[in-house]
Amino acid sequence: MRLAWRRPSIKEAVDNLPSGILFYRTNGLVVLCNHAMNSISMDYAGEPVQDGTSFWKAVCDGAEEMPDGTRLLHAGENSWLMSAHESVFEGAPIWEIHAKNVTLQAELTKQLEEESARISAVSERLSRYNDDVLELTAQRELLGRKAHIHNELGRLLTETKYFLSGGEVDEDALWERWRFNAELMLSEARRPDEDLLASLQKAASDVGVKLRISGGIPEDALAADMLFAVVGESLTNLLRHAGGDELRISIQVVGEDYLIEVANNGNPPDGAVIEGGGLSSLRRKAESIGGSMSVTSSPEFLLSFEIPRRCSDVQDTDSGR
Amino acid sequence: MYKTLIVEDDPIARDLFSIIVSNSADFEIAGTMANANFAESFCIAHPVDLVLMDVKTQMKASGLEAAIKIKKSKPHIKVIVVTSMPEVDWIERAQEGRVDSFWYKMTEESDLIDVMRRTMDGEMVYPTVRPNMMIGNVHADELTELQIRILRELTTGDKTSDIAERMNLSSRTVDNNINDMLARTGLSSRIKLVGAAVETGIVIKDL
């Protein structure tokens, strides 16, 4: 059977489409607008489509632009993915606006984003928790050793008192234990407070290298850990390959990153640097915390690291000098 | 006299090792440091016969990594890895990296000199038993090797799918193993599972 298409039946079919359809001339004159599109306009602007150009401008102003150029419009309780195309109809240019109902998808995407954010937060907490546990374990170990020394002193005092009151005790062993514990206590009393900058300087001077540092130690723990790994490897490379005796470290805050640069006064490498175990390990470390490493071999050997700043409280680059 | 480098971030343990070394007749201190990152350069610049290397050192520098590097670049230097954490993976990694000996700190301190002497005599001294820790209701030894590897990956906080991809496993296998561990340990969530594993030192992040 042959269908006889009539203009009213096309209009009726278009009107009943679940998607919104709008055709308008470049001067804004509406040629065709179905129920769904009018309903979108009612929900969004409080009136049916009067002028195509104004309507699309209002949509563009209020909708979220997607990477493919389409617009995500939330109107009333629905979400619509809208696109515009220019074509020619009856010899004159015409704009076609198409709106697809994506309410369900938008809701699912929102739920997915919320779930993803929740998982990220849990992951972050888990990661931080692990860091804390490591520190806690170290502190617990330290406390355990202190308690052990305290208990040992208690036992020594009791045994000494027993010995002084005429009891039978291995005298040499007793004095040996006193000497051991006294040495331990004295060494603790002499121990200086930890100063990270000083410990870097000491590590270099211990191997006969002069360390020149500009900028302070990063306050961000991951970046500070990275700096120590970089200095350690650079000292090894300087002694093993370059034959110099001075290491220059520059630490700057550049935008959202720390920029750590290392140079030395040794001989530059012949040709391009082949990354061995040490440099590869540094690159892996940098990348594992979201940073990067680059190597330049000419005119001098220069190692550069960009390490993201994670903590908000960042030390001024000059204050740590 | 064997020149000994002590790498240990716990100041009391460092002092203790220093005293043990200084009081012995056949060892002397070459240097002490808290950060394993600087051990290799020290060994290049100074004559060192033995390194006592803690696994977890200052600024999260891995002593195990440093020990393996020293054995590679200076194989004649003897290295003893010392730790109080029973991470199940470390002994294996130390052996693969040709580290000479491995010593648990929680054994009596007097054993250390014995291990140092045997190591200098060319013996590779490794513990025959490792401290067996509990995770919830089970001993760590009762978990499979794969489950320990999954536990270690879980410490990163990454999603199951990322862990599965890194381990060349299906997400279902990873999930099944996590569920099995939860059932056996009696712990109620994967966070508690990882927390218990890390607190006992069975798996350690990033070392």
PDB file of C-alpha atoms in Angstrom, chain A residues 85-210:
ATOM      1  CA  HIS A  85      23.342  22.764  12.083  1.00  0.00           C
ATOM      2  CA  GLU A  86      23.036  25.228   9.225  1.00  0.00           C
ATOM      3  CA  SER A  87      21.642  23.991   5.906  1.00  0.00           C
ATOM      4  CA  VAL A  88      19.662  25.249   2.927  1.00  0.00           C
ATOM      5  CA  PHE A  89      15.887  24.935   2.523  1.00  0.00           C
ATOM      6  CA  GLU A  90      13.953  26.192  -0.446  1.00  0.00           C
ATOM      7  CA  GLY A  91      16.995  28.121  -1.679  1.00  0.00           C
ATOM      8  CA  ALA A  92      17.621  30.022   1.555  1.00  0.00           C
ATOM      9  CA  PRO A  93      19.846  29.249   4.576  1.00  0.00           C
ATOM     10  CA  ILE A  94      18.087  27.704   7.551  1.00  0.00           C
ATOM     11  CA  TRP A  95      19.164  26.646  11.048  1.00  0.00           C
ATOM     12  CA  GLU A  96      18.148  23.305  12.494  1.00  0.00           C
ATOM     13  CA  ILE A  97      18.227  22.807  16.251  1.00  0.00           C
ATOM     14  CA  HIS A  98      17.939  19.279  17.563  1.00  0.00           C
ATOM     15  CA  ALA A  99      17.388  18.359  21.228  1.00  0.00           C
ATOM     16  CA  LYS A 100      17.758  14.802  22.533  1.00  0.00           C
ATOM     17  CA  ASN A 101      16.419  13.873  25.937  1.00  0.00           C
ATOM     18  CA  VAL A 102      19.403  12.621  27.986  1.00  0.00           C
ATOM     19  CA  THR A 103      17.866  12.980  31.455  1.00  0.00           C
ATOM     20  CA  LEU A 104      18.610   9.391  32.425  1.00  0.00           C
ATOM     21  CA  GLN A 105      22.160   9.501  31.084  1.00  0.00           C
ATOM     22  CA  ALA A 106      22.820  12.858  32.787  1.00  0.00           C
ATOM     23  CA  GLU A 107      21.541  11.482  36.083  1.00  0.00           C
ATOM     24  CA  LEU A 108      23.685   8.366  35.739  1.00  0.00           C
ATOM     25  CA  THR A 109      26.720  10.451  34.803  1.00  0.00           C
ATOM     26  CA  LYS A 110      26.156  12.638  37.842  1.00  0.00           C
ATOM     27  CA  GLN A 111      25.874   9.582  40.065  1.00  0.00           C
ATOM     28  CA  LEU A 112      29.009   8.134  38.468  1.00  0.00           C
ATOM     29  CA  GLU A 113      30.901  11.374  39.042  1.00  0.00           C
ATOM     30  CA  GLU A 114      29.782  11.473  42.671  1.00  0.00           C
ATOM     31  CA  GLU A 115      30.752   7.844  43.142  1.00  0.00           C
ATOM     32  CA  SER A 116      34.078   8.456  41.437  1.00  0.00           C
ATOM     33  CA  ALA A 117      34.747  11.466  43.686  1.00  0.00           C
ATOM     34  CA  ARG A 118      33.852   9.363  46.716  1.00  0.00           C
ATOM     35  CA  ILE A 119      36.213   6.570  45.604  1.00  0.00           C
ATOM     36  CA  SER A 120      38.987   9.111  44.985  1.00  0.00           C
ATOM     37  CA  ALA A 121      38.469  10.528  48.475  1.00  0.00           C
ATOM     38  CA  VAL A 122      38.590   7.035  50.002  1.00  0.00           C
ATOM     39  CA  SER A 123      41.728   6.206  47.983  1.00  0.00           C
ATOM     40  CA  GLU A 124      43.362   9.413  49.116  1.00  0.00           C
ATOM     41  CA  ARG A 125      42.458   8.645  52.735  1.00  0.00           C
ATOM     42  CA  LEU A 126      43.795   5.122  52.376  1.00  0.00           C
ATOM     43  CA  SER A 127      47.022   6.391  50.888  1.00  0.00           C
ATOM     44  CA  ARG A 128      47.490   8.978  53.638  1.00  0.00           C
ATOM     45  CA  TYR A 129      46.584   6.401  56.248  1.00  0.00           C
ATOM     46  CA  ASN A 130      49.392   4.177  54.981  1.00  0.00           C
ATOM     47  CA  ASP A 131      51.859   7.042  55.246  1.00  0.00           C
ATOM     48  CA  ASP A 132      50.677   7.721  58.791  1.00  0.00           C
ATOM     49  CA  VAL A 133      50.971   4.070  59.724  1.00  0.00           C
ATOM     50  CA  LEU A 134      54.584   3.961  58.548  1.00  0.00           C
ATOM     51  CA  GLU A 135      55.400   7.005  60.649  1.00  0.00           C
ATOM     52  CA  LEU A 136      53.421   5.594  63.572  1.00  0.00           C
ATOM     53  CA  THR A 137      55.263   2.274  63.344  1.00  0.00           C
ATOM     54  CA  ALA A 138      58.598   4.103  63.404  1.00  0.00           C
ATOM     55  CA  GLN A 139      57.521   6.156  66.416  1.00  0.00           C
ATOM     56  CA  ARG A 140      56.211   3.068  68.188  1.00  0.00           C
ATOM     57  CA  GLU A 141      59.533   1.338  67.570  1.00  0.00           C
ATOM     58  CA  LEU A 142      61.404   4.336  68.970  1.00  0.00           C
ATOM     59  CA  LEU A 143      59.168   4.394  72.018  1.00  0.00           C
ATOM     60  CA  GLY A 144      59.665   0.661  72.459  1.00  0.00           C
ATOM     61  CA  ARG A 145      63.444   1.124  72.482  1.00  0.00           C
ATOM     62  CA  LYS A 146      63.200   3.956  74.994  1.00  0.00           C
ATOM     63  CA  ALA A 147      60.992   1.784  77.215  1.00  0.00           C
ATOM     64  CA  HIS A 148      63.506  -1.052  76.838  1.00  0.00           C
ATOM     65  CA  ILE A 149      66.362   1.197  78.001  1.00  0.00           C
ATOM     66  CA  HIS A 150      64.247   2.449  80.890  1.00  0.00           C
ATOM     67  CA  ASN A 151      63.440  -1.126  81.969  1.00  0.00           C
ATOM     68  CA  GLU A 152      67.062  -2.184  81.625  1.00  0.00           C
ATOM     69  CA  LEU A 153      68.143   0.713  83.863  1.00  0.00           C
ATOM     70  CA  GLY A 154      65.553  -0.373  86.429  1.00  0.00           C
ATOM     71  CA  ARG A 155      66.912  -3.915  86.383  1.00  0.00           C
ATOM     72  CA  LEU A 156      70.496  -2.635  86.618  1.00  0.00           C
ATOM     73  CA  LEU A 157      69.662  -0.476  89.658  1.00  0.00           C
ATOM     74  CA  THR A 158      68.020  -3.419  91.420  1.00  0.00           C
ATOM     75  CA  GLU A 159      70.920  -5.761  90.634  1.00  0.00           C
ATOM     76  CA  THR A 160      73.487  -3.124  91.676  1.00  0.00           C
ATOM     77  CA  LYS A 161      71.655  -2.551  94.945  1.00  0.00           C
ATOM     78  CA  TYR A 162      71.671  -6.315  95.522  1.00  0.00           C
ATOM     79  CA  PHE A 163      75.414  -6.426  94.693  1.00  0.00           C
ATOM     80  CA  LEU A 164      76.202  -3.519  97.035  1.00  0.00           C
ATOM     81  CA  SER A 165      74.333  -5.220  99.838  1.00  0.00           C
ATOM     82  CA  GLY A 166      76.648  -8.217  99.463  1.00  0.00           C
ATOM     83  CA  GLY A 167      74.680 -10.359  96.999  1.00  0.00           C
ATOM     84  CA  GLU A 168      76.445 -12.587  94.451  1.00  0.00           C
ATOM     85  CA  VAL A 169      76.433 -11.031  91.014  1.00  0.00           C
ATOM     86  CA  ASP A 170      78.759 -11.341  87.984  1.00  0.00           C
ATOM     87  CA  GLU A 171      80.512  -8.044  88.644  1.00  0.00           C
ATOM     88  CA  ASP A 172      82.186  -7.702  85.231  1.00  0.00           C
ATOM     89  CA  ALA A 173      78.936  -8.342  83.370  1.00  0.00           C
ATOM     90  CA  LEU A 174      77.131  -5.833  85.593  1.00  0.00           C
ATOM     91  CA  TRP A 175      79.673  -3.062  84.903  1.00  0.00           C
ATOM     92  CA  GLU A 176      79.686  -3.930  81.217  1.00  0.00           C
ATOM     93  CA  ARG A 177      75.909  -3.397  81.105  1.00  0.00           C
ATOM     94  CA  TRP A 178      76.259  -0.101  83.006  1.00  0.00           C
ATOM     95  CA  ARG A 179      78.888   1.072  80.549  1.00  0.00           C
ATOM     96  CA  PHE A 180      76.746   0.072  77.537  1.00  0.00           C
ATOM     97  CA  ASN A 181      73.640   1.849  78.804  1.00  0.00           C
ATOM     98  CA  ALA A 182      75.574   4.938  79.899  1.00  0.00           C
ATOM     99  CA  GLU A 183      77.051   5.215  76.391  1.00  0.00           C
ATOM    100  CA  LEU A 184      73.586   4.908  74.879  1.00  0.00           C
ATOM    101  CA  MET A 185      72.177   7.640  77.117  1.00  0.00           C
ATOM    102  CA  LEU A 186      75.145   9.921  76.501  1.00  0.00           C
ATOM    103  CA  SER A 187      74.888   9.505  72.746  1.00  0.00           C
ATOM    104  CA  GLU A 188      71.200  10.403  72.921  1.00  0.00           C
ATOM    105  CA  ALA A 189      71.937  13.536  74.924  1.00  0.00           C
ATOM    106  CA  ARG A 190      74.570  14.606  72.369  1.00  0.00           C
ATOM    107  CA  ARG A 191      72.292  14.008  69.386  1.00  0.00           C
ATOM    108  CA  PRO A 192      71.483  17.265  67.575  1.00  0.00           C
ATOM    109  CA  ASP A 193      67.967  18.073  66.400  1.00  0.00           C
ATOM    110  CA  GLU A 194      67.210  17.041  62.862  1.00  0.00           C
ATOM    111  CA  ASP A 195      67.760  19.788  60.306  1.00  0.00           C
ATOM    112  CA  LEU A 196      67.030  18.625  56.779  1.00  0.00           C
ATOM    113  CA  LEU A 197      69.134  21.266  55.054  1.00  0.00           C
ATOM    114  CA  ALA A 198      72.052  20.516  57.346  1.00  0.00           C
ATOM    115  CA  SER A 199      71.688  16.785  56.742  1.00  0.00           C
ATOM    116  CA  LEU A 200      71.909  17.394  52.970  1.00  0.00           C
ATOM    117  CA  GLN A 201      75.032  19.510  53.468  1.00  0.00           C
ATOM    118  CA  LYS A 202      76.541  16.843  55.694  1.00  0.00           C
ATOM    119  CA  ALA A 203      75.816  14.071  53.178  1.00  0.00           C
ATOM    120  CA  ALA A 204      77.716  16.072  50.537  1.00  0.00           C
ATOM    121  CA  SER A 205      80.619  17.148  52.742  1.00  0.00           C
ATOM    122  CA  ASP A 206      80.978  13.537  53.969  1.00  0.00           C
ATOM    123  CA  VAL A 207      82.004  12.613  50.425  1.00  0.00           C
ATOM    124  CA  GLY A 208      84.085  15.731  49.769  1.00  0.00           C
ATOM    125  CA  VAL A 209      81.488  17.582  47.692  1.00  0.00           C
ATOM    126  CA  LYS A 210      80.445  21.195  48.151  1.00  0.00           C
TER     127      LYS A 210
END
